[in-house]
Coordinates of N, CA and C in Angstrom, one line a residue:
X3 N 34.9 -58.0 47.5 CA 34.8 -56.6 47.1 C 33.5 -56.0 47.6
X4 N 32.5 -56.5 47.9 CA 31.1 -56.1 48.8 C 31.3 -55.8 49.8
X5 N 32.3 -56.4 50.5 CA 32.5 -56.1 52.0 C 33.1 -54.6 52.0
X6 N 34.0 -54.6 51.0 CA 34.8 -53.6 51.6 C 34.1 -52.2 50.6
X7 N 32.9 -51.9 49.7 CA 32.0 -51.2 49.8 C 31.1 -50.9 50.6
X8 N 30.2 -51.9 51.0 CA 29.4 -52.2 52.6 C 29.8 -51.2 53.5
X9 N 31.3 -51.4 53.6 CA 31.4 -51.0 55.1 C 32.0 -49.2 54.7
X10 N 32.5 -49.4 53.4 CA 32.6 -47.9 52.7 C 31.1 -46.9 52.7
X11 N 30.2 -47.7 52.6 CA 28.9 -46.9 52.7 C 28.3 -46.5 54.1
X12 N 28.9 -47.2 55.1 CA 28.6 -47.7 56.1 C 29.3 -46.6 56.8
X13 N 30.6 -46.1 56.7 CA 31.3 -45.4 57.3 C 30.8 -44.0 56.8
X14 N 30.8 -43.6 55.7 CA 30.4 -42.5 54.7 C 28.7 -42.0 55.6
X15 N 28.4 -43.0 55.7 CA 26.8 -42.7 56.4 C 26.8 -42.2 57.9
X16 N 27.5 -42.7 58.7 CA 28.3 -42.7 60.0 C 28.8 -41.1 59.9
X17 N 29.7 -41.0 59.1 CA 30.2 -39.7 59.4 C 29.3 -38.4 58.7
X18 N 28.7 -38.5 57.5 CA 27.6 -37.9 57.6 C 26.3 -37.8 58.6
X19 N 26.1 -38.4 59.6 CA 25.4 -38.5 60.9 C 25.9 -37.2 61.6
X20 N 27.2 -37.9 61.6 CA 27.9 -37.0 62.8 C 28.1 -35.5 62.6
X21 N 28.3 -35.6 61.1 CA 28.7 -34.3 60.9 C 27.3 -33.2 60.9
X22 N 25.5 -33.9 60.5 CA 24.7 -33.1 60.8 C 24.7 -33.1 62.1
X23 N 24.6 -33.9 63.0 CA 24.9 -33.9 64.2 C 25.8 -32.4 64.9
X24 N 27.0 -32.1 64.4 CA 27.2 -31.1 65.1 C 27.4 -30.1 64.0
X25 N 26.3 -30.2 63.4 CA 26.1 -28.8 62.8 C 25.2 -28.1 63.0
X26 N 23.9 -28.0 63.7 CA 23.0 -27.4 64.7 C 23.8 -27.4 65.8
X27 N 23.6 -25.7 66.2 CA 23.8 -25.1 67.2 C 23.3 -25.8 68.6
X28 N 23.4 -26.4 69.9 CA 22.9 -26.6 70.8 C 23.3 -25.5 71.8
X29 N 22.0 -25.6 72.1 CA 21.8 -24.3 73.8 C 21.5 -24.7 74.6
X30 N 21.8 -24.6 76.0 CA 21.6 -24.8 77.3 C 21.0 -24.1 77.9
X31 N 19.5 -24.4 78.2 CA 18.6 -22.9 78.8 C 18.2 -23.2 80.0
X32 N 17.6 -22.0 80.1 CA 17.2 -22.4 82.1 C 16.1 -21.4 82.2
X33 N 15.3 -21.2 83.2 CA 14.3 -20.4 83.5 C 14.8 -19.0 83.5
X34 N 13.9 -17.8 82.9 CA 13.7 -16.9 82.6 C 14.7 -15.9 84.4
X35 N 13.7 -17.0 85.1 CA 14.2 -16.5 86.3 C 15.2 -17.2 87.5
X36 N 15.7 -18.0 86.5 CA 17.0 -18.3 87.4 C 18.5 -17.5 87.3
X37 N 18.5 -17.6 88.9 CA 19.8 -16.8 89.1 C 21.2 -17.0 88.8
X38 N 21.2 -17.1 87.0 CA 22.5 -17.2 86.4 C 22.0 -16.8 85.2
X39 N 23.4 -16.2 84.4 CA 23.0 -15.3 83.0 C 24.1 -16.4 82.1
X40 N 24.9 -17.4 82.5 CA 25.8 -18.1 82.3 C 26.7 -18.8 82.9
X41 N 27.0 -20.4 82.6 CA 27.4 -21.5 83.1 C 28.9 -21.7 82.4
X42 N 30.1 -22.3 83.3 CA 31.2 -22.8 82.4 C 30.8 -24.5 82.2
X43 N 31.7 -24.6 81.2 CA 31.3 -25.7 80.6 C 31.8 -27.0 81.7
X44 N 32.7 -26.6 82.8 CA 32.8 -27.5 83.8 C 31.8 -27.4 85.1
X45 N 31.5 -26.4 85.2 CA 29.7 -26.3 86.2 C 28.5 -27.4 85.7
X46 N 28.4 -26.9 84.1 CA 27.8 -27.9 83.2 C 27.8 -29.1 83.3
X47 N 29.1 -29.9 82.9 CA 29.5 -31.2 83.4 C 28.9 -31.8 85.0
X48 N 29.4 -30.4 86.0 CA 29.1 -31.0 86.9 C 27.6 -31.3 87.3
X49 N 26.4 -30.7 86.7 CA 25.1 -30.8 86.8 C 25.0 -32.0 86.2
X50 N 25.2 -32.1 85.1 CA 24.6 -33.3 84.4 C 25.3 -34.8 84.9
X51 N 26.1 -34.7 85.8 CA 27.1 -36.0 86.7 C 26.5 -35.9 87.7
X52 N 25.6 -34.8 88.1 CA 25.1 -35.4 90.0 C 26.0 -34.7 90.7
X53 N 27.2 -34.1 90.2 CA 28.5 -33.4 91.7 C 27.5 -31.9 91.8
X54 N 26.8 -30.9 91.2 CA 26.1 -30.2 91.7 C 24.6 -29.5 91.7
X55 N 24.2 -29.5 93.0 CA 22.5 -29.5 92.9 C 21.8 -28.3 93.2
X56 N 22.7 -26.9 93.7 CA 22.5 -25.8 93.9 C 22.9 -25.0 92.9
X57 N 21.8 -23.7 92.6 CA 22.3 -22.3 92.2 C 21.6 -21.7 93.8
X58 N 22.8 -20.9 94.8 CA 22.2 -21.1 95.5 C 21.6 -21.6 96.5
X59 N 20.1 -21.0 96.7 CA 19.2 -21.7 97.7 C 18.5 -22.5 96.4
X60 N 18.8 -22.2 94.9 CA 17.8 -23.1 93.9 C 18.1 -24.5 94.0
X61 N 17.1 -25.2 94.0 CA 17.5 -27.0 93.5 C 17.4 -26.8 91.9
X62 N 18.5 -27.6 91.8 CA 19.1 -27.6 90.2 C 17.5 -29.1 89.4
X63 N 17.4 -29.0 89.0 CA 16.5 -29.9 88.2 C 16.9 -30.3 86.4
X64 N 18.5 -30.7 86.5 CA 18.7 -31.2 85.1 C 17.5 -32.1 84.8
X65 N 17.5 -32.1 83.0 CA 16.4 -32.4 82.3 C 17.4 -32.8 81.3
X66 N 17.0 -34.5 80.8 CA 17.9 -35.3 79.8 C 16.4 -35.1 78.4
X67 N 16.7 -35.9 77.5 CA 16.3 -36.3 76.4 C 16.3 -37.9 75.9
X68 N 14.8 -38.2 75.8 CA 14.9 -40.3 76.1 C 15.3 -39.9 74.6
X69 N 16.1 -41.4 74.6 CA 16.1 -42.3 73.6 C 17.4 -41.6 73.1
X70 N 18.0 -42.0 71.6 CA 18.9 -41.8 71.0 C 18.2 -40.8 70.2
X71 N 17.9 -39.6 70.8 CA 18.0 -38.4 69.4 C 19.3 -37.4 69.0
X72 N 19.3 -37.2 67.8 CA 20.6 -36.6 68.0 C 20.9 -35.4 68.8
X73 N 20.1 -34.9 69.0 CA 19.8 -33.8 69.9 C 20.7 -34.3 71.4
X74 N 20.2 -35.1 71.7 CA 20.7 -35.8 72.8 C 22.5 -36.1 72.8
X75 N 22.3 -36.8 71.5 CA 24.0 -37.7 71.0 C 24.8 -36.6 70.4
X76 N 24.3 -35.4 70.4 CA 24.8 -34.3 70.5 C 25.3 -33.4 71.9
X77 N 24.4 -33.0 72.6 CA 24.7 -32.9 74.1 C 26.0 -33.6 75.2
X78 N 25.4 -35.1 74.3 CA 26.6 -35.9 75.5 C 27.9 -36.1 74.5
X79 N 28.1 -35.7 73.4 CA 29.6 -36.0 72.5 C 30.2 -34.7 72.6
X80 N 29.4 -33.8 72.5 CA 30.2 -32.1 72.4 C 30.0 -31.8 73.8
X81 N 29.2 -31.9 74.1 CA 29.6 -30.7 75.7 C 30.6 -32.0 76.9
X82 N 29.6 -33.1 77.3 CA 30.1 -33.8 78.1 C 31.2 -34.8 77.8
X83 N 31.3 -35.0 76.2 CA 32.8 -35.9 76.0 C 32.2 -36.8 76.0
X84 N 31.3 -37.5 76.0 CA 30.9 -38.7 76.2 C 29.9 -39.9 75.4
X85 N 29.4 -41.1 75.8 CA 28.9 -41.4 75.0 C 27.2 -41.8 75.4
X86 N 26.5 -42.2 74.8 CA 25.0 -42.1 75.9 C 25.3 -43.6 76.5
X87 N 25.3 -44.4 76.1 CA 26.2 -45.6 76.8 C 26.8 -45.4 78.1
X88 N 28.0 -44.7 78.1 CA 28.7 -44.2 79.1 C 27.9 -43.6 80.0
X89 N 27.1 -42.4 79.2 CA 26.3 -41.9 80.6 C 25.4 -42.5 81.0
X90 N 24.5 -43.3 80.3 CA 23.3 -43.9 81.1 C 23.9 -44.9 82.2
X91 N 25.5 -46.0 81.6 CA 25.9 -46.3 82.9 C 26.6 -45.9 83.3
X92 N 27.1 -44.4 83.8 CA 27.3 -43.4 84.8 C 26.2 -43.5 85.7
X93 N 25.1 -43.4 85.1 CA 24.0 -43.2 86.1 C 23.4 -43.9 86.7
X94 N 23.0 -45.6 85.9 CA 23.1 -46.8 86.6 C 23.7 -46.6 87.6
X95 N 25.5 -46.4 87.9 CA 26.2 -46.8 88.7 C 26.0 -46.1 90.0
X96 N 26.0 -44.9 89.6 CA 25.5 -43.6 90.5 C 24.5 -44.1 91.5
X97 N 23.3 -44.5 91.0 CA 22.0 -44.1 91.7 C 22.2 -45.8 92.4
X98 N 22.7 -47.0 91.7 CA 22.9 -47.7 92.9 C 23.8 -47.5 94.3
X99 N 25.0 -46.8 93.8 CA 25.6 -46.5 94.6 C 25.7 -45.8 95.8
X100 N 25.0 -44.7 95.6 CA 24.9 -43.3 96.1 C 23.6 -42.8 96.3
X101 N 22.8 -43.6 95.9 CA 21.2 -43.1 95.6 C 20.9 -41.5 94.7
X102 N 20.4 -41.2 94.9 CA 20.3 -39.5 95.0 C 19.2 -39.7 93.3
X103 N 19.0 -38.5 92.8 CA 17.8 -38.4 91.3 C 18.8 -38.2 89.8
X104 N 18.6 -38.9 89.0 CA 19.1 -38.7 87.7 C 18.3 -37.8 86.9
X105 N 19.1 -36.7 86.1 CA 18.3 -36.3 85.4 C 17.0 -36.5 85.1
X106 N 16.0 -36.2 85.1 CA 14.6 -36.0 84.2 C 14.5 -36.4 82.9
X107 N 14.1 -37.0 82.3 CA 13.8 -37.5 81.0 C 12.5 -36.6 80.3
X108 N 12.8 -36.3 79.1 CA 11.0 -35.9 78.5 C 11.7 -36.1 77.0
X109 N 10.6 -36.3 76.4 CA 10.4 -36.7 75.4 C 11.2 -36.3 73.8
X110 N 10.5 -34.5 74.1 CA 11.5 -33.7 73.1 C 11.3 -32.7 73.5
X111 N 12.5 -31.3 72.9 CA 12.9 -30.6 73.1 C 11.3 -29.8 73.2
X112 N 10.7 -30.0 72.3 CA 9.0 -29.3 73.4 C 9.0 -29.4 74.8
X113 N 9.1 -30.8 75.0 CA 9.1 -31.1 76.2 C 9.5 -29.9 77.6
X114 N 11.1 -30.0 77.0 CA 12.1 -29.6 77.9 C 11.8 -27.6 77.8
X115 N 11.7 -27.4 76.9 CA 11.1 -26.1 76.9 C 10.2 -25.7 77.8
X116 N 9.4 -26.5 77.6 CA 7.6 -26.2 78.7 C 8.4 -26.3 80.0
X117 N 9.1 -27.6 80.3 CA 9.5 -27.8 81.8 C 10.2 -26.6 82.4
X118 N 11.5 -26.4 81.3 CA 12.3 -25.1 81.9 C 11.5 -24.0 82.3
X119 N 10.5 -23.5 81.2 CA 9.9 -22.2 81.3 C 8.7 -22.3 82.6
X120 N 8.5 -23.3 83.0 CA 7.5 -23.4 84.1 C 8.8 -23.5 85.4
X121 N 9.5 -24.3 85.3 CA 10.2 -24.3 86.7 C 11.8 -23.9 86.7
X122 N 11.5 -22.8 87.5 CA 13.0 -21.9 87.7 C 14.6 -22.7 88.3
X123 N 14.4 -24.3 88.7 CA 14.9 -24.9 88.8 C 15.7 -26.0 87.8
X124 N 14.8 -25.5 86.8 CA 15.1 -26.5 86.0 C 16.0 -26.2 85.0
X125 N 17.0 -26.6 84.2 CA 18.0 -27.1 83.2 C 17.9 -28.2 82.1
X126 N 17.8 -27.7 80.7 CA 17.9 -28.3 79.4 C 18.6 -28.1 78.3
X127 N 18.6 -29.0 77.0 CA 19.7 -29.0 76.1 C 18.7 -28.8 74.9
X128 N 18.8 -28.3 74.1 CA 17.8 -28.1 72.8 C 18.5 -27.6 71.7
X129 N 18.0 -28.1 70.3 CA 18.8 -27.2 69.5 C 18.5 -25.7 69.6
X130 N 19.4 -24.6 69.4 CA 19.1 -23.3 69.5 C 18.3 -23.3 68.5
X131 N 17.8 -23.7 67.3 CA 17.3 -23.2 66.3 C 15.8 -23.7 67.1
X132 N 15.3 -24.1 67.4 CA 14.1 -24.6 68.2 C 13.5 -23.8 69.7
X133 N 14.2 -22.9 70.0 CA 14.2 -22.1 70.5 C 13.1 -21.0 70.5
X134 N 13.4 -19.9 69.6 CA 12.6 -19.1 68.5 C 11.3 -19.1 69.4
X135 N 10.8 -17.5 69.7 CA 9.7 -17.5 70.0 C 8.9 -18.0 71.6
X136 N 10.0 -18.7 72.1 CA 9.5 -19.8 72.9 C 9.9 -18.6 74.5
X137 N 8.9 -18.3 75.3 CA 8.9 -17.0 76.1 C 9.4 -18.0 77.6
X138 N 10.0 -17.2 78.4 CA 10.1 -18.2 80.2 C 11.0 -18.7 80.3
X139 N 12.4 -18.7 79.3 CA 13.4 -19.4 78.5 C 14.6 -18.4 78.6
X140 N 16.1 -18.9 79.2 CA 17.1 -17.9 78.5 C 18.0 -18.9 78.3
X141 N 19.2 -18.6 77.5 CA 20.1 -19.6 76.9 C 21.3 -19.2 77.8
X142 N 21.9 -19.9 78.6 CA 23.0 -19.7 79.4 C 24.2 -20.2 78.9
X143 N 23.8 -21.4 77.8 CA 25.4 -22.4 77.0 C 24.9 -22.3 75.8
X144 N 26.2 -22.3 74.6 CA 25.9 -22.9 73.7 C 26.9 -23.6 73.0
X145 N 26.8 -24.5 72.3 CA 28.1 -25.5 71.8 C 28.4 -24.5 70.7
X146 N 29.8 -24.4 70.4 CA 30.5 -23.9 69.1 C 30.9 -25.2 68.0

C-alpha cells in the first residue's frame, strides 16, 4: 500500500509542476531594433534547431537558459514540443555533425534581457511577467 501512495504523491507533485509550469505567460523578445514586430511559431522552431540564421542582413543570435529552470522546461514543452533531453541531444548531434554555434546559454532571464537589449541580433524566452520595465526589449511570441 506505500508503493502505490508514493507514487500517488509522486504523480500529484509531477502534475502540479507542470501545471505552474504553463501557467506563466512565456514571451519571446528581441531587440528593440530588430527588423521584426513578430515571428510564426514555425520561424521560431526554426531558430532554435539551427535551420535559420538570418533576419535579413541580421545574424540571428538565439539565447537558451542553462540548467533545468522551468522557464526553460517551459519554452522547450510548449513552443518547441520537446524535451530538454531531446534538445540538448539535438544539439550534441548537430554541432558534431554539421559544426555551426548552438544557442547561447546565460544564466537567467536577467541574463537574457541585458543580452537581447544590448544586441539587435539577439533572441530570448522569459517569462512575460519578468519583463516589466525592462527598456531595449520588444515581445515578438508569446505562448497561450
Amino acid at each position: 500500500m506505500r508503493i502505490g501512495i508514493g507514487i500517488l504523491v509522486f504523480m500529484v507533485t509531477i502534475i502540479g509542476g507542470i501545471l505552474a509550469v504553463q501557467a506563466r505567460e512565456i514571451a519571446v523578445v528581441v531587440n528593440e531594433q530588430a527588423p521584426l514586430s513578430s515571428i510564426t511559431l514555425s520561424e521560431l522552431k526554426d531558430i532554435y534547431l539551427g535551420e535559420k540564421a538570418f533576419w535579413g542582413s541580421v545574424k540571428i543570435k538565439p539565447l537558451d537558459q542553462e540548467g533545468e529552470k522551468p522557464v526553460r522546461t517551459g519554452f522547450l514543452t510548449t513552443i518547441l514540443k520537446t524535451t530538454a533531453e531531446s534538445y540538448d541531444s539535438y544539439w550534441t548531434k548537430k554541432l558534431f555533425q554539421d559544426g555551426g554555434v548552438s544557442p547561447g546559454k546565460k544564466k537567467s532571464s536577467g541574463e537574457v534581457l541585458d543580452a537581447v537589449s544590448q544586441d539587435v541580433g539577439a533572441i530570448g524566452y522569459v517569462y512575460k511577467d519578468e519583463i516589466s520595465g525592462k527598456a531595449g526589449i520588444k515581445v515578438i511570441f508569446t505562448s497561450k
